[in-house]
C-alpha cells in the first residue's frame, strides 16, 4: 500500500512547545529545546509506528497569501511567534533534512493549501493520504483515500478520521459542509468572522435546513426574529468566511512521489545536530547504538606517581564532546590493604578531596557499598573495591574513617547526601567543610537538570562514561554494579570523582559572582546533613491499620460500584474513561455540550465531572469511586511495600534540587501528594505513628506562611496589622472587599476572600476565580478589583516583581535565591503571562522554602547541642513532624516554636501551630 503522510509543521511545533510549557526542556546552553524535542519525537513515532512509504512536511512562509490580501484581519489576532519557537525552526528544518524528508512550502500559499493540493494529486495516483494536523478545517479534504490524522495526546492513541468520523463529529451530511459550517460560525483561531451571534449549534441547524451558506442566504425569508436579522446583516461576512475557510487544492506545486519516498536517515548529520542540542536519548533511539570509541588513555603507576602528563596528545575525537578516551588521565585501582593505606596517607595530606561511592542500588537505606573513589588533583583518581561481605566491607571502609571524619579536610561530591547516608550504614560520619556540585548548580540554574552528565557537558565540554555502559539499560537484564569488571569500574568510578573535583573549581567562583555562596554554604549545605539524619531515621508505619483500612476501602469501593450501576441503569467498566463518557453523555445525556478529547472520547477528568456534580447523582458517585480507588492503590496498598527490611521503618527520600522554587520534594513515599483535603485522605496520616508507646508524634506547622510573606514583601500596613493583632486574615480581607463590618462577614464572603488571598499569589484571573467559586465572571472581576483597591501596596509589589524580572531577568527570595525568567519579555502574551505569574509567585514560594529550611537547620543544631532524643522525621510543605519521647514533649515545644518563628527576621509575626498525637493525623 502506498501510504503518504503530510505533516502540518507549525501546528505540530506549537503543540510540542506548549506541551512542555510547565516544565520546559532547557539544555546546558540555556536553549529551550521543547519544540524541537517534541516535534522530533512526533516524527519518529510516525516513522516507527505508521511506517509510511512517503512523507513530507509542510511549512507556512512569511509571504502574504490571497486570504491576507482579501481580508486584512485574517489571523491578525494571533500572538507573536514565541522567541523559543522562532529559534527552533532552523534546527527543526535541519532535522527534517537529515531524515531525508522533503520540506514543502510555497510563497503565497499556506501549509494547508500545500497539503490539500498534494493530497488531491496523491489520491489520484492511488495513495492513501494521512494529513497530520489538529486543525479542524482540514476535515473538508477527507475522502475515501484521504484521512485526518490527529496526533496522540497524553498517552492516548492517535485519532484517524475518515468520512464517517467527520460527519459524526460535526453532525453534517457531507465533508464539504465543514467549509459552510466555518462560514456561518466563523473560526476564532484564524480570525474568520462568520455571522455575528451564530454559534456551532445554530450553524448546524441552518445547514440541516438549507445545506450550504448560499442556501441559508437564499432563504432568509424562512428565518424569524433575531436570527433572521443576524443572517441578513452577516451575509457578506458569511460569504467571505466560507472563502477564507476553503482550502486551495490546485496550488502550483508538483507531486513527485519519488521525491517524497521515505529514505534512510543521514546518520552523521543527525548525530551532529543531536549532539549540539544534547539529545542523547533521541540519538540512541534514532541511531540505535553508542558511537564507537578507542581504548582509554590511562597510565598505571605507583600511588605516589601523580604525574598525569595532561599535555599528552588526545586520541581522535568522535564527537564534539571529549570523553575518557580523549583525555590523558591516571586512575589507580587500590585493591590491596597496602595500597589502601598508602592512599590514606595521601588523603590525610590534602586540604580538599572529592569522593564518591559505587553501590548496588539507588536507595541508600537498602543498597550495599561496592566501592569508593577519590580525587584531589585533576585527571587523577583512585578506586577502592569493597567486599560483598559486610564485616569485610566495614573493615575496608573504616580504614578511611580518619579521613572522612577529619574536620580540617574539605569534602567535595555530586549529590553528596546519598554518599554520606550510604557511609552512615558503615559507621562513618562524614565531617568537614563540604561542596556539593549538584546543589551549587541547582542555585545557579534552578530550572535546568543537575546530573553529572549535564554539568560535565556544560562546564567541561566532556561526556562521562554512561552507567549503562557498565550495567546495561534499565531492563530486567540490567546487572548489579557488583558484577562489573574491576578494570571497567575503576575507570568509571575514578572518573566520577575526577570530573566532580574539576566542576567544583568552576562552580565555586560562579556562586560568588552571582551572590549565591552565602545561601549555598549557610542553608543548602547544612540542610543536606539535616536531611541525611531525617532519611536515616525514617518513620514507623502502622501495618495493622493499613490492613484494616484496605478492607474498609475495598468494601466501600464495591458498594460505590453498585451505587453507580444503579444510578446509571447498567453495568460497565467505571475505570474506562471511554465507557464512562458514553454512559454519562450518550446514555444519561447529562451534558448536551459535553466536550470530547483529541481521541474522540468524552472528557471525564475530575475538573469536568466536578462542574457536573449537581446534574445527576451518578457523577458524585463516580468522583467518590475514583477517590476510593486512588487512596487504596496509591497509598494504602503501597505503603507496606516501602517498609525497610533493615529498620522496619519507612525512609522517604528528600530531593533538594528538584523544585525550581527552592521547595523540598520527596519520593518513596511522596509525602507532598498525600491527600489531606478529604476525610478519607486524611485517614492515611494515621498510618504514620510514633516508634513505640514511650514516644509521640509532634507536628509543627507554619500558619498562612505565604500570606505573611506577601505582607512582608508588600509592606501592606492593613495586612500586617491584621497579623499582628491576631485577626482572621480571610475575614479581614472579606470585610474590606465587601465593605462590611468584620462582625458582618458571612461564611461565603470569607470563603471567597480566602480564595482571592491565595489566588493572588498565583496570579489568578477573573475567569479562574469564577471557575473556582462557581460565580459569574463579572462578580469575580469585581471581587479582584475591590481587593486591589483595598490592598494597593500588594498590587504595587506584584507590578514591581514583574518589572524587576523584566530588568534583571530574574526575581529573588528573601535570602537571595534566584529564579530566572527567560520569557519575561517575550512578545507572545501567553508565554509572557506564564513568566509574569512566576515573577509574582516565585519570591513568595521560594521565601517560604528558605524559611522552613533555616528553621530545620536551627532545630537540628539545637537538638544536637541539648542532646535531645527527639528526632525530626518528616517535612511536608510548611510542616515538620517529630518523633518525641514523652518526657521531652514540653521541653522541645518551645525550642521548635522559637526556631521556626525566628528562622528569618521579619516585620510580620510568624505563627506556628504545634500538636501531638500517637499518629500524624492526631498530631496535625
XYZ file of C-alpha atoms in Angstrom, residues 134-472:
339
model
C -5.020 19.083 14.786
C -6.717 21.805 12.674
C -10.432 21.100 12.120
C -10.615 22.966 8.783
C -8.615 20.157 7.166
C -11.613 17.856 7.637
C -13.075 19.318 4.420
C -10.435 17.394 2.454
C -11.289 13.936 3.811
C -12.256 11.369 1.147
C -12.234 7.595 0.793
C -8.446 7.783 0.465
C -7.583 10.977 2.380
C -7.734 10.946 6.195
C -7.254 13.343 9.086
C -4.572 12.065 11.453
C -4.718 13.802 14.833
C -1.525 13.139 16.806
C -1.502 11.144 20.046
C -2.009 13.107 23.259
C -1.462 12.335 26.950
C -0.721 8.685 26.272
C -3.906 8.157 24.252
C -3.539 6.783 20.709
C -3.651 8.942 17.608
C -7.088 9.585 16.100
C -7.625 8.771 12.424
C -10.741 10.345 10.930
C -12.354 9.191 7.734
C -15.585 10.403 6.151
C -17.909 8.787 8.717
C -15.955 10.182 11.672
C -16.048 13.720 10.261
C -19.762 13.532 9.557
C -20.476 12.249 13.049
C -18.186 14.752 14.768
C -19.710 17.803 13.094
C -23.234 16.413 12.623
C -23.225 17.136 8.865
C -24.211 15.216 5.680
C -21.089 15.805 3.550
C -17.478 16.637 4.447
C -17.512 19.752 2.261
C -20.086 21.187 4.673
C -17.197 21.773 7.073
C -16.495 24.863 4.930
C -20.095 26.032 5.246
C -20.051 25.376 8.974
C -16.989 27.608 9.369
C -18.545 30.175 7.038
C -21.554 30.508 9.347
C -19.964 30.166 12.799
C -16.509 31.527 11.971
C -13.217 30.347 13.437
C -11.658 32.325 16.267
C -8.298 30.580 15.768
C -7.882 32.083 12.286
C -9.969 35.215 12.970
C -12.579 34.157 10.410
C -15.608 36.273 11.388
C -18.623 34.155 10.380
C -22.041 35.599 11.193
C -22.002 37.526 14.452
C -24.101 35.728 17.080
C -24.274 32.412 15.212
C -22.609 29.596 17.102
C -21.866 25.975 16.251
C -25.300 24.595 17.191
C -27.202 27.243 15.219
C -24.872 26.796 12.237
C -25.509 23.038 12.198
C -29.277 23.584 12.389
C -29.141 26.014 9.469
C -27.135 23.576 7.333
C -29.624 20.786 8.059
C -32.355 23.029 6.667
C -30.566 24.777 3.806
C -27.447 22.650 3.055
C -24.898 25.432 2.308
C -24.056 29.023 3.165
C -25.572 30.051 -0.166
C -28.696 28.072 0.665
C -29.027 29.815 4.016
C -28.605 33.257 2.466
C -31.160 32.463 -0.267
C -33.786 31.516 2.327
C -33.603 34.308 4.878
C -37.348 34.832 4.426
C -37.905 31.492 6.133
C -35.975 32.612 9.226
C -37.580 34.526 12.058
C -36.774 37.190 14.612
C -33.243 37.883 15.795
C -31.726 35.032 13.783
C -33.149 36.417 10.535
C -31.637 39.815 11.316
C -28.235 38.312 12.185
C -28.075 36.308 8.952
C -29.161 39.222 6.714
C -26.666 41.616 8.344
C -23.912 38.988 8.293
C -24.394 37.780 4.713
C -21.212 39.365 3.353
C -19.177 38.024 6.261
C -20.607 34.542 5.691
C -19.571 34.556 2.026
C -16.122 35.916 2.897
C -15.700 33.411 5.751
C -16.549 30.466 3.526
C -13.991 31.710 1.010
C -11.341 32.111 3.732
C -12.090 28.644 5.138
C -11.839 26.919 1.751
C -8.511 25.150 1.378
C -6.906 25.535 -2.051
C -6.423 22.196 -3.818
C -4.885 23.420 -7.057
C -1.815 25.349 -5.875
C 1.042 25.364 -8.426
C 3.043 22.679 -6.661
C 4.078 19.395 -8.272
C 3.532 15.985 -6.746
C 6.674 13.945 -7.285
C 6.120 10.696 -5.414
C 9.777 9.696 -5.789
C 10.806 12.931 -4.078
C 8.570 12.026 -1.106
C 9.788 8.430 -0.677
C 10.968 7.643 2.855
C 14.761 7.253 2.777
C 17.440 6.241 5.309
C 18.486 8.922 7.791
C 21.754 10.798 7.296
C 23.411 9.334 10.387
C 26.373 11.692 10.502
C 24.233 14.791 10.118
C 21.623 13.735 12.680
C 24.320 12.816 15.201
C 25.886 16.242 14.800
C 22.574 18.086 15.275
C 21.510 15.961 18.253
C 24.931 16.392 19.864
C 24.587 20.174 19.654
C 21.077 20.033 21.114
C 22.126 17.430 23.749
C 19.520 14.868 22.671
C 21.256 11.764 23.996
C 18.195 9.530 24.235
C 16.994 10.575 20.793
C 20.451 9.821 19.405
C 20.211 6.280 20.748
C 16.627 5.979 19.544
C 17.468 7.053 16.001
C 20.929 5.566 15.562
C 20.368 2.550 17.748
C 23.886 2.385 19.169
C 26.555 4.335 21.003
C 29.369 5.853 18.916
C 32.371 3.565 18.786
C 35.434 4.864 20.623
C 39.046 3.924 21.028
C 40.626 2.429 24.148
C 41.005 4.786 27.136
C 44.209 6.795 27.552
C 45.203 5.654 31.013
C 48.537 5.377 32.782
C 49.241 2.938 35.576
C 51.883 3.543 38.201
C 52.750 3.932 41.865
C 50.160 5.575 44.083
C 52.662 8.335 44.685
C 53.268 8.922 40.969
C 50.604 11.528 40.257
C 52.131 12.922 37.038
C 49.207 12.667 34.622
C 51.008 14.130 31.589
C 47.944 16.275 30.898
C 49.623 17.774 27.822
C 49.658 14.427 26.046
C 48.168 14.359 22.558
C 44.480 13.273 22.750
C 43.071 10.421 20.743
C 40.753 11.002 17.785
C 37.629 12.820 18.956
C 34.458 11.071 17.804
C 32.046 13.862 18.774
C 32.130 17.484 19.775
C 32.377 16.435 23.446
C 35.546 14.884 24.826
C 35.304 11.555 26.612
C 37.508 9.417 28.793
C 39.104 8.162 25.564
C 40.274 11.639 24.566
C 41.783 12.953 27.799
C 45.020 11.704 29.328
C 44.353 10.547 32.885
C 45.765 8.304 35.591
C 43.274 6.229 37.532
C 44.532 3.782 40.175
C 42.952 0.590 41.441
C 43.652 0.188 45.155
C 42.659 -3.421 45.678
C 45.034 -4.399 48.486
C 45.307 -3.228 52.080
C 48.821 -1.965 51.421
C 47.676 0.249 48.533
C 44.715 1.467 50.557
C 46.957 2.504 53.430
C 49.238 4.337 51.003
C 46.179 6.135 49.637
C 45.010 7.058 53.138
C 48.429 8.630 53.802
C 47.982 10.708 50.652
C 44.436 11.719 51.549
C 45.411 12.880 55.016
C 47.891 15.349 53.492
C 45.216 17.108 51.427
C 43.095 20.142 52.263
C 40.337 19.140 49.821
C 39.299 15.760 48.405
C 36.446 14.694 46.175
C 34.868 11.327 46.963
C 32.114 9.164 45.516
C 30.535 5.793 46.288
C 29.511 2.966 43.985
C 26.597 0.907 45.268
C 24.142 -1.835 44.344
C 21.113 0.459 44.141
C 19.719 3.975 44.320
C 18.126 3.664 47.782
C 20.931 4.382 50.241
C 18.964 2.797 53.087
C 18.813 -0.589 51.401
C 21.766 -0.641 48.965
C 25.204 -2.123 49.651
C 28.530 -0.429 49.094
C 30.509 -1.742 46.110
C 33.407 0.684 46.202
C 34.690 4.209 46.858
C 36.608 6.628 44.665
C 38.725 9.681 45.454
C 40.346 12.546 43.580
C 42.362 15.527 44.798
C 44.062 16.513 41.551
C 42.527 16.887 38.068
C 42.866 13.858 35.753
C 43.859 11.652 38.701
C 41.626 9.267 40.612
C 41.686 6.272 42.933
C 39.218 3.431 43.294
C 38.836 1.094 46.291
C 36.661 -2.020 45.797
C 34.636 -3.135 48.824
C 33.709 -6.704 49.722
C 30.154 -8.003 49.455
C 30.581 -9.389 52.971
C 29.517 -6.682 55.416
C 32.203 -7.272 58.059
C 34.971 -7.205 55.457
C 33.443 -4.135 53.836
C 33.218 -2.449 57.244
C 36.908 -3.078 57.835
C 37.876 -1.558 54.470
C 35.659 1.494 54.864
C 36.717 2.115 58.440
C 40.332 2.183 57.317
C 39.384 5.566 55.823
C 37.490 6.760 58.906
C 40.329 9.167 59.886
C 39.931 10.883 56.514
C 36.127 11.013 56.372
C 35.759 12.294 59.934
C 38.634 14.798 59.741
C 37.056 18.240 60.087
C 40.024 20.067 58.529
C 39.826 18.284 55.170
C 37.116 19.706 52.869
C 34.951 17.141 51.095
C 33.591 17.521 47.547
C 30.934 15.435 45.838
C 27.971 15.258 43.462
C 24.688 14.557 45.275
C 26.651 14.087 48.480
C 23.564 13.364 50.578
C 23.385 9.927 49.021
C 27.063 9.138 49.641
C 27.011 10.469 53.212
C 23.888 8.450 54.007
C 25.439 5.376 52.383
C 28.528 5.678 54.568
C 26.409 6.080 57.719
C 25.471 2.416 57.314
C 29.187 1.632 57.602
C 29.694 3.646 60.798
C 31.173 6.673 59.044
C 30.030 10.223 59.859
C 31.439 12.435 57.120
C 32.672 15.740 58.550
C 34.434 18.878 57.379
C 33.545 21.694 55.001
C 31.502 20.344 52.109
C 30.860 21.321 48.498
C 28.110 19.583 46.522
C 28.307 20.330 42.791
C 24.656 19.339 42.288
C 23.459 21.859 44.874
C 25.772 24.542 43.519
C 24.341 24.135 40.035
C 20.809 23.999 41.463
C 21.264 27.515 42.823
C 22.945 28.780 39.664
C 20.473 27.235 37.206
C 17.344 26.160 39.148
C 15.315 25.304 36.029
C 17.917 23.029 34.441
C 18.845 19.429 35.166
C 21.692 18.950 37.622
C 23.038 15.470 36.948
C 26.738 14.956 36.384
C 26.404 14.388 32.650
C 24.712 17.765 32.159
C 27.297 19.519 34.332
C 30.240 17.910 32.544
C 28.859 18.755 29.119
C 28.103 22.328 30.149
C 31.258 23.293 32.013
C 33.911 20.797 30.886
C 32.782 20.040 27.317
C 33.134 16.446 28.444
C 30.878 13.397 28.288
C 31.424 10.998 31.230
C 31.066 7.251 30.857
C 27.310 6.390 30.995
C 26.329 3.975 33.764
C 24.509 1.927 31.086
C 27.909 1.046 29.604
C 28.597 -0.889 32.790
C 25.297 -2.360 33.911
C 23.081 -2.101 30.820
